[in-house]
Amino acid sequence: MATGTDRPPPGTDDTAAARRGRGGVHGPARATIAASHLRTDRWWLAPAATAAGLLAFVVYSTWRAFANGDYYAAPYVSPFYSPCLAENCAPMRGGPNWELFGSWWGLSPALLILIFPLGFRLTCYYYRKAYYRGFWASPPACAVAEPHGKYTGETRFPLILQNIHRYFFYAALPVAGILTYDTVLTFRDASYAWGHMGLGTLVFLVNIVLIWAYTLSCHSCRHIVGGRLKHFSRHPVRYRLWGWVGRLNARHMQLAWASLLSVALADFYVYLLAVGAFDDPRFF
Ligand code: FES
């Protein structure tokens, strides 16, 4: 087993690597191993699949966010466009349509609201790992050396901004609340009478459960609920909440993907209804 005394002394090849400006696994205190990794499994599969999945979502959501149309088919409003904050929103009876931005706003109203869920996911601890590996190969996988010459982590601009994740968590809560309201409104029919349930209602119900599960499984949420306590025994309610959030937190990666898929599917379902691809099947 290698010990501290096994490390090469200054002046060896490793120090030469450091002189070339290389750090990380090529730094002077690391063993000299020519191979970039010793793994024999298909380690590249996970980061490649992650990159492909994230890229597909980015392409789809960009198209839908800039489309500025086909986001409302009574009683369903796309989660990409809710709450609708601009005067140029499609009229949505009873839905969250607050005209905070006047006629001067000519772009898609989705751009006003998507910044919050987007910022929440972009700074999420899980997604950070996923896109650092998938897109930047930093590192590509466990025990695979990253190809970059140096590594500064999240200690400098712009990545230091990842620390505002907690504030995006606070912003994500009202957004999830509004999407819950939208889901309740799907129990109306196209003429806005209560007592309806269509396939769209089911799509929205699944989506909102996954959105809440993902939001509450957030690492920041876990810390806010149960962190900075010296004695759990003196805070039984917070301890109970911390336990629940902890159980969700253990599934954070799965919930991140499931909710990403469900929100895109909910939007696509509304799009299909809005363009008249089919009529919403009705259960009652
Ligand atoms: S850590 Fe992923 S949402 Fe907060």
XYZ file of C-alpha atoms and ligand atoms in Angstrom:
288
model
C 0.000 0.000 0.000
C 1.301 3.462 -0.871
C 2.075 5.745 2.008
C 3.041 9.366 2.332
C 6.680 8.346 2.320
C 6.196 6.601 -1.047
C 5.431 9.900 -2.715
C 8.088 11.063 -5.168
C 10.384 13.712 -3.786
C 10.650 17.172 -5.322
C 12.630 17.160 -8.534
C 11.129 13.971 -9.942
C 8.936 13.688 -13.042
C 5.878 14.759 -11.059
C 7.384 18.100 -10.171
C 8.182 18.521 -13.834
C 4.495 18.028 -14.556
C 3.676 20.695 -12.005
C 6.120 23.032 -13.713
C 4.142 22.551 -16.896
C 1.232 24.053 -15.011
C -0.617 20.795 -14.440
C -2.391 20.080 -11.185
C -5.003 17.636 -9.898
C -4.045 14.024 -10.561
C -0.968 15.241 -12.404
C 0.204 17.245 -9.421
C 3.505 16.687 -7.673
C 2.002 14.747 -4.789
C 0.314 12.130 -6.978
C 1.686 8.854 -8.239
C 2.927 8.785 -11.816
C 0.504 6.635 -13.784
C 0.637 6.938 -17.533
C -2.853 5.564 -18.146
C -5.670 8.099 -17.709
C -7.603 5.423 -15.793
C -7.492 1.755 -14.872
C -11.177 1.020 -15.187
C -12.183 -1.825 -17.466
C -15.948 -1.305 -17.423
C -17.909 0.948 -19.775
C -17.562 3.940 -17.445
C -18.283 6.382 -20.270
C -21.836 5.098 -20.679
C -23.305 6.999 -17.705
C -21.839 10.437 -18.544
C -22.707 9.969 -22.236
C -26.314 9.037 -21.414
C -26.527 11.937 -18.963
C -25.252 14.412 -21.548
C -27.660 13.072 -24.180
C -30.640 13.291 -21.794
C -29.828 16.803 -20.631
C -29.171 17.974 -24.175
C -32.516 16.602 -25.340
C -34.289 18.498 -22.566
C -32.397 21.721 -23.307
C -33.308 21.532 -27.010
C -36.960 20.740 -26.285
C -37.424 23.336 -23.539
C -35.678 26.049 -25.576
C -37.999 25.424 -28.499
C -41.062 25.499 -26.254
C -39.942 28.507 -24.222
C -39.419 30.629 -27.323
C -42.458 29.266 -29.177
C -44.792 31.738 -27.425
C -47.860 29.781 -28.444
C -49.805 26.535 -28.020
C -49.384 26.523 -24.251
C -53.015 26.622 -23.214
C -55.814 24.179 -23.970
C -58.643 24.630 -21.473
C -58.389 23.673 -18.683
C -54.674 22.889 -19.030
C -51.846 25.428 -18.988
C -48.313 24.324 -19.730
C -46.030 24.310 -16.658
C -43.469 26.162 -18.806
C -45.809 29.171 -18.953
C -47.254 29.280 -15.458
C -47.694 31.683 -13.814
C -48.125 33.846 -16.873
C -46.797 37.280 -15.968
C -47.156 39.322 -19.159
C -49.957 41.149 -20.900
C -49.319 39.143 -24.058
C -50.290 35.856 -22.349
C -53.042 33.792 -23.865
C -56.313 34.431 -21.966
C -56.572 31.733 -19.295
C -59.783 31.840 -17.379
C -59.281 31.287 -13.693
C -55.599 30.454 -14.108
C -52.615 32.313 -12.696
C -52.405 35.054 -15.323
C -51.036 38.193 -13.698
C -50.144 41.013 -16.062
C -47.136 42.348 -14.195
C -45.341 43.024 -17.489
C -47.198 45.394 -19.808
C -47.461 45.648 -23.554
C -43.772 46.560 -23.790
C -42.933 42.922 -23.149
C -42.986 41.364 -26.604
C -41.092 38.137 -25.972
C -42.427 34.794 -24.835
C -43.913 35.008 -21.305
C -42.223 31.680 -20.522
C -38.897 33.509 -20.375
C -40.102 35.486 -17.352
C -40.838 32.465 -15.228
C -38.527 29.705 -16.439
C -35.531 31.453 -14.912
C -36.618 30.187 -11.472
C -37.055 26.457 -12.121
C -34.099 26.615 -14.493
C -31.882 28.264 -11.862
C -33.087 25.724 -9.292
C -32.090 22.791 -11.481
C -28.936 24.375 -12.828
C -27.550 24.915 -9.319
C -28.894 21.602 -7.940
C -26.189 19.477 -6.350
C -27.151 16.450 -8.407
C -27.386 18.271 -11.748
C -24.059 19.952 -11.087
C -22.421 16.559 -10.797
C -24.313 15.354 -13.859
C -23.376 18.161 -16.217
C -19.860 18.593 -14.886
C -19.312 14.956 -15.816
C -21.443 14.839 -18.944
C -20.369 18.061 -20.617
C -17.081 19.118 -19.050
C -15.573 15.743 -18.145
C -14.659 17.251 -14.809
C -14.122 14.488 -13.905
C -15.671 12.151 -16.521
C -16.323 9.424 -13.921
C -15.075 8.046 -10.625
C -11.383 7.100 -10.801
C -11.012 8.559 -14.297
C -8.579 11.452 -14.489
C -10.035 14.650 -15.815
C -8.383 16.007 -18.926
C -8.141 19.574 -17.679
C -4.827 21.028 -16.633
C -6.069 22.529 -13.400
C -9.018 22.275 -11.090
C -10.402 25.135 -9.029
C -13.728 23.589 -8.128
C -16.438 26.085 -7.285
C -14.161 28.530 -5.526
C -14.093 31.154 -8.286
C -16.424 33.080 -10.542
C -18.604 31.957 -12.227
C -19.005 28.586 -10.494
C -18.952 30.176 -7.051
C -22.454 31.400 -7.932
C -23.630 27.802 -7.503
C -23.820 28.660 -3.806
C -27.051 30.593 -4.369
C -28.859 27.284 -4.751
C -30.618 27.755 -1.415
C -32.279 30.940 -2.720
C -33.457 29.163 -5.848
C -34.966 26.590 -3.506
C -36.979 29.356 -1.850
C -38.099 30.553 -5.311
C -38.999 27.017 -6.367
C -41.521 26.664 -3.519
C -44.051 29.271 -4.789
C -43.579 28.008 -8.348
C -44.472 24.494 -7.175
C -47.426 25.989 -5.290
C -48.717 27.654 -8.461
C -48.319 24.447 -10.447
C -50.349 22.740 -7.726
C -53.077 25.347 -8.231
C -52.946 24.684 -11.988
C -53.372 20.990 -11.281
C -56.444 21.648 -9.136
C -57.900 23.661 -12.020
C -57.619 20.637 -14.299
C -60.601 19.213 -12.433
C -62.708 21.657 -14.470
C -63.772 20.865 -17.995
C -63.248 22.995 -21.110
C -66.276 25.101 -20.189
C -64.793 25.636 -16.699
C -67.357 23.525 -14.837
C -65.997 21.518 -11.886
C -66.225 17.741 -11.711
C -64.000 16.749 -14.630
C -61.091 14.414 -14.938
C -59.313 13.823 -18.194
C -56.097 12.104 -19.163
C -54.510 15.546 -18.881
C -55.586 15.734 -15.227
C -53.703 12.502 -14.608
C -50.633 13.816 -16.443
C -50.721 16.964 -14.310
C -51.235 15.011 -11.076
C -48.228 12.782 -11.723
C -46.186 15.822 -12.665
C -47.011 17.829 -9.552
C -46.293 14.893 -7.232
C -42.885 14.480 -8.860
C -42.209 18.238 -8.814
C -42.916 18.386 -5.062
C -40.953 15.217 -4.365
C -37.956 16.597 -6.254
C -38.243 20.033 -4.612
C -38.539 18.655 -1.078
C -35.746 16.153 -1.627
C -33.354 19.069 -2.191
C -30.177 18.997 -0.098
C -30.783 22.626 0.903
C -34.261 21.699 2.089
C -32.799 18.912 4.202
C -30.367 21.335 5.779
C -33.006 24.025 6.324
C -35.295 21.494 8.000
C -32.798 19.651 10.167
C -29.479 21.431 9.985
C -27.682 23.482 12.632
C -29.287 21.635 15.507
C -27.247 20.408 18.424
C -29.900 18.124 19.832
C -32.554 16.421 17.732
C -34.195 15.308 20.961
C -35.127 18.924 21.713
C -36.660 19.436 18.265
C -38.892 16.403 17.651
C -40.913 18.052 14.873
C -37.856 19.107 12.924
C -36.343 15.690 13.526
C -39.439 14.034 12.074
C -39.405 16.377 9.048
C -35.679 15.809 8.600
C -36.296 12.065 8.505
C -38.962 12.427 5.799
C -36.870 14.785 3.716
C -33.870 12.496 4.207
C -35.782 9.545 2.755
C -36.709 11.622 -0.292
C -33.182 12.996 -0.472
C -31.817 9.478 -0.897
C -33.778 9.352 -4.179
C -32.816 12.826 -5.323
C -31.180 11.746 -8.580
C -34.128 9.584 -9.614
C -36.566 12.356 -8.694
C -34.504 14.888 -10.658
C -34.852 12.822 -13.821
C -38.441 11.758 -13.259
C -39.629 15.319 -12.631
C -37.633 16.626 -15.609
C -39.352 14.086 -17.823
C -42.791 14.670 -16.331
C -42.661 18.452 -16.714
C -41.649 18.083 -20.368
C -44.411 15.523 -20.915
C -47.019 17.772 -19.285
C -45.963 20.620 -21.560
C -45.987 18.364 -24.624
C -49.431 17.060 -23.728
C -50.783 20.622 -23.614
C -49.043 21.375 -26.900
C -50.676 18.389 -28.600
C -54.109 19.428 -27.329
C -53.526 23.061 -28.335
C -52.558 22.179 -31.919
C -55.566 19.849 -32.156
C -53.602 16.604 -32.479
C -56.330 14.825 -30.442
C -59.042 15.471 -27.873
C -58.330 14.990 -24.191
C -59.760 11.555 -23.203
C -62.209 12.055 -20.353
C -62.676 9.692 -17.377
C -65.678 11.591 -15.944
S -29.810 19.776 -4.325
Fe -30.937 19.240 -6.079
S -32.620 20.593 -5.940
Fe -31.410 21.183 -4.235
